[in-house]
mmCIF file of C-alpha atoms in Angstrom:
data_model
loop_
_atom_site.group_PDB
_atom_site.id
_atom_site.type_symbol
_atom_site.label_atom_id
_atom_site.label_comp_id
_atom_site.label_asym_id
_atom_site.label_seq_id
_atom_site.Cartn_x
_atom_site.Cartn_y
_atom_site.Cartn_z
ATOM 1 C CA MET A 1 5.258 -12.146 -20.037
ATOM 2 C CA ALA A 2 1.848 -10.560 -19.517
ATOM 3 C CA ALA A 3 1.269 -8.980 -16.146
ATOM 4 C CA THR A 4 -0.800 -11.148 -13.872
ATOM 5 C CA GLU A 5 -3.938 -9.515 -12.530
ATOM 6 C CA LEU A 6 -3.241 -8.883 -8.874
ATOM 7 C CA LYS A 7 -5.866 -9.385 -6.197
ATOM 8 C CA SER A 8 -4.514 -6.241 -4.564
ATOM 9 C CA ALA A 9 -5.541 -4.144 -7.591
ATOM 10 C CA ALA A 10 -9.192 -4.486 -6.466
ATOM 11 C CA ILE A 11 -8.329 -3.303 -2.938
ATOM 12 C CA LEU A 12 -6.409 -0.350 -4.378
ATOM 13 C CA ASP A 13 -9.464 0.610 -6.459
ATOM 14 C CA LEU A 14 -11.545 0.560 -3.259
ATOM 15 C CA LEU A 15 -8.890 2.612 -1.478
ATOM 16 C CA LYS A 16 -9.044 5.219 -4.253
ATOM 17 C CA ALA A 17 -12.803 5.618 -3.702
ATOM 18 C CA PHE A 18 -12.389 5.561 0.101
ATOM 19 C CA LEU A 19 -9.854 8.411 0.062
ATOM 20 C CA GLU A 20 -12.518 10.664 -1.463
ATOM 21 C CA THR A 21 -14.890 10.133 1.487
ATOM 22 C CA ASP A 22 -14.899 12.231 4.674
ATOM 23 C CA GLU A 23 -13.279 9.372 6.574
ATOM 24 C CA GLY A 24 -10.648 9.032 3.841
ATOM 25 C CA LEU A 25 -9.964 12.757 4.039
ATOM 26 C CA GLN A 26 -9.206 12.377 7.763
ATOM 27 C CA VAL A 27 -6.726 9.579 6.984
ATOM 28 C CA ARG A 28 -5.045 11.764 4.345
ATOM 29 C CA LYS A 29 -4.716 14.718 6.741
ATOM 30 C CA LYS A 30 -3.306 12.475 9.466
ATOM 31 C CA VAL A 31 -0.693 10.691 7.296
ATOM 32 C CA ASN A 32 0.050 13.167 4.460
ATOM 33 C CA LEU A 33 2.801 11.004 2.890
ATOM 34 C CA VAL A 34 3.438 9.264 -0.436
ATOM 35 C CA TYR A 35 3.951 5.497 -0.645
ATOM 36 C CA GLN A 36 5.025 3.316 -3.521
ATOM 37 C CA PHE A 37 4.134 -0.364 -3.518
ATOM 38 C CA ASN A 38 6.014 -2.897 -5.630
ATOM 39 C CA ILE A 39 3.632 -5.840 -5.588
ATOM 40 C CA ALA A 40 4.800 -9.188 -6.953
ATOM 41 C CA PRO A 41 2.430 -11.989 -8.004
ATOM 42 C CA LYS A 42 4.567 -14.740 -6.419
ATOM 43 C CA LYS A 43 8.093 -13.692 -5.424
ATOM 44 C CA ILE A 44 9.398 -10.292 -4.302
ATOM 45 C CA GLY A 45 11.469 -8.690 -7.039
ATOM 46 C CA PHE A 46 9.902 -10.592 -9.947
ATOM 47 C CA ASP A 47 7.154 -9.330 -12.293
ATOM 48 C CA GLU A 48 6.328 -6.569 -9.837
ATOM 49 C CA VAL A 49 3.472 -4.203 -10.521
ATOM 50 C CA ILE A 50 4.055 -0.731 -9.104
ATOM 51 C CA PHE A 51 1.326 1.340 -7.462
ATOM 52 C CA THR A 52 1.576 4.769 -5.865
ATOM 53 C CA ILE A 53 -0.628 5.738 -2.928
ATOM 54 C CA ASP A 54 -0.395 9.509 -2.531
ATOM 55 C CA LEU A 55 -1.983 10.445 0.774
ATOM 56 C CA LYS A 56 -1.216 14.124 0.154
ATOM 57 C CA THR A 57 -3.562 14.329 -2.833
ATOM 58 C CA GLY A 58 -5.655 11.196 -2.268
ATOM 59 C CA GLN A 59 -4.544 9.635 -5.557
ATOM 60 C CA VAL A 60 -3.982 5.922 -6.066
ATOM 61 C CA THR A 61 -2.257 5.256 -9.380
ATOM 62 C CA LYS A 62 -0.609 2.397 -11.216
ATOM 63 C CA GLY A 63 3.041 3.144 -11.901
ATOM 64 C CA PRO A 64 5.937 4.736 -10.029
ATOM 65 C CA TYR A 65 5.561 8.047 -8.211
ATOM 66 C CA GLU A 66 6.328 10.923 -10.561
ATOM 67 C CA GLY A 67 6.535 13.803 -8.090
ATOM 68 C CA GLY A 68 10.045 13.086 -6.817
ATOM 69 C CA LYS A 69 10.840 10.356 -4.319
ATOM 70 C CA PRO A 70 8.079 8.612 -2.378
ATOM 71 C CA ASP A 71 8.396 8.807 1.408
ATOM 72 C CA ALA A 72 8.631 5.009 1.590
ATOM 73 C CA VAL A 73 8.673 2.120 -0.879
ATOM 74 C CA PHE A 74 7.261 -1.268 0.094
ATOM 75 C CA SER A 75 7.995 -4.490 -1.778
ATOM 76 C CA LEU A 76 5.843 -7.516 -1.062
ATOM 77 C CA LYS A 77 3.851 -10.361 -2.584
ATOM 78 C CA ASP A 78 0.261 -9.908 -3.693
ATOM 79 C CA GLU A 79 -1.095 -12.327 -1.068
ATOM 80 C CA ASP A 80 0.836 -10.531 1.706
ATOM 81 C CA PHE A 81 -0.521 -7.162 0.546
ATOM 82 C CA MET A 82 -4.020 -8.621 0.853
ATOM 83 C CA LYS A 83 -3.259 -9.770 4.424
ATOM 84 C CA LEU A 84 -1.870 -6.342 5.364
ATOM 85 C CA ALA A 85 -4.795 -4.464 3.812
ATOM 86 C CA THR A 86 -7.355 -6.611 5.612
ATOM 87 C CA GLY A 87 -5.545 -6.415 8.948
ATOM 88 C CA LYS A 88 -4.649 -10.133 8.983
ATOM 89 C CA MET A 89 -0.914 -9.429 9.043
ATOM 90 C CA ASN A 90 0.983 -6.980 11.221
ATOM 91 C CA PRO A 91 3.336 -4.815 9.075
ATOM 92 C CA GLN A 92 6.149 -4.947 11.680
ATOM 93 C CA ILE A 93 6.014 -8.754 11.862
ATOM 94 C CA ALA A 94 5.895 -8.988 8.054
ATOM 95 C CA PHE A 95 9.007 -6.780 7.896
ATOM 96 C CA MET A 96 10.878 -8.852 10.498
ATOM 97 C CA ARG A 97 10.038 -12.065 8.637
ATOM 98 C CA GLY A 98 11.250 -10.604 5.348
ATOM 99 C CA ALA A 99 7.763 -10.745 3.782
ATOM 100 C CA LEU A 100 7.824 -6.948 3.505
ATOM 101 C CA LYS A 101 10.831 -4.973 2.292
ATOM 102 C CA ILE A 102 11.035 -1.232 2.944
ATOM 103 C CA LYS A 103 13.140 1.489 1.329
ATOM 104 C CA GLY A 104 13.074 5.126 2.334
ATOM 105 C CA SER A 105 11.960 6.605 5.633
ATOM 106 C CA LEU A 106 11.209 4.038 8.330
ATOM 107 C CA SER A 107 9.227 6.618 10.316
ATOM 108 C CA ALA A 108 7.073 7.248 7.217
ATOM 109 C CA ALA A 109 6.719 3.492 6.715
ATOM 110 C CA GLN A 110 5.476 3.089 10.293
ATOM 111 C CA LYS A 111 2.648 5.547 9.605
ATOM 112 C CA PHE A 112 1.292 3.223 6.921
ATOM 113 C CA THR A 113 -1.038 0.989 8.908
ATOM 114 C CA PRO A 114 -4.053 -1.164 8.018
ATOM 115 C CA ASP A 115 -6.194 1.755 9.317
ATOM 116 C CA ILE A 116 -5.500 3.484 6.000
ATOM 117 C CA PHE A 117 -7.693 0.958 4.222
ATOM 118 C CA PRO A 118 -11.482 0.997 4.404
ATOM 119 C CA LYS A 119 -12.779 -1.525 6.920
ATOM 120 C CA PRO A 120 -13.759 -4.949 5.467
ATOM 121 C CA SER A 121 -17.443 -4.136 6.055
ATOM 122 C CA LYS A 122 -17.055 -1.400 3.441
ATOM 123 C CA LEU A 123 -15.274 -3.637 0.928
#
């Protein structure tokens, strides 16, 4: 089955550009962790597309993290990623509802907030 084009791919492209700005550099210095996102078109665990957001180097790449283990791995649906990235969904509430699954360090996961993404006015 061909991979569905995810809406979140566009946001991740914007994030990649944002992390190269002065404001993005501040975010990287503050967080300095590596996150892997397993984003599913419809249902968590099925047809997932993997993205790595490396806030140590400022890289956003498609595919699993290749530098060891990411600090935290998030699994969620494309539409929920969009809500998180735009600040329309609280990550803690998403986790409690089961819309967001987390593996790895919970303290690292808690440092990944919607603040990491450029504000909607910049999108």
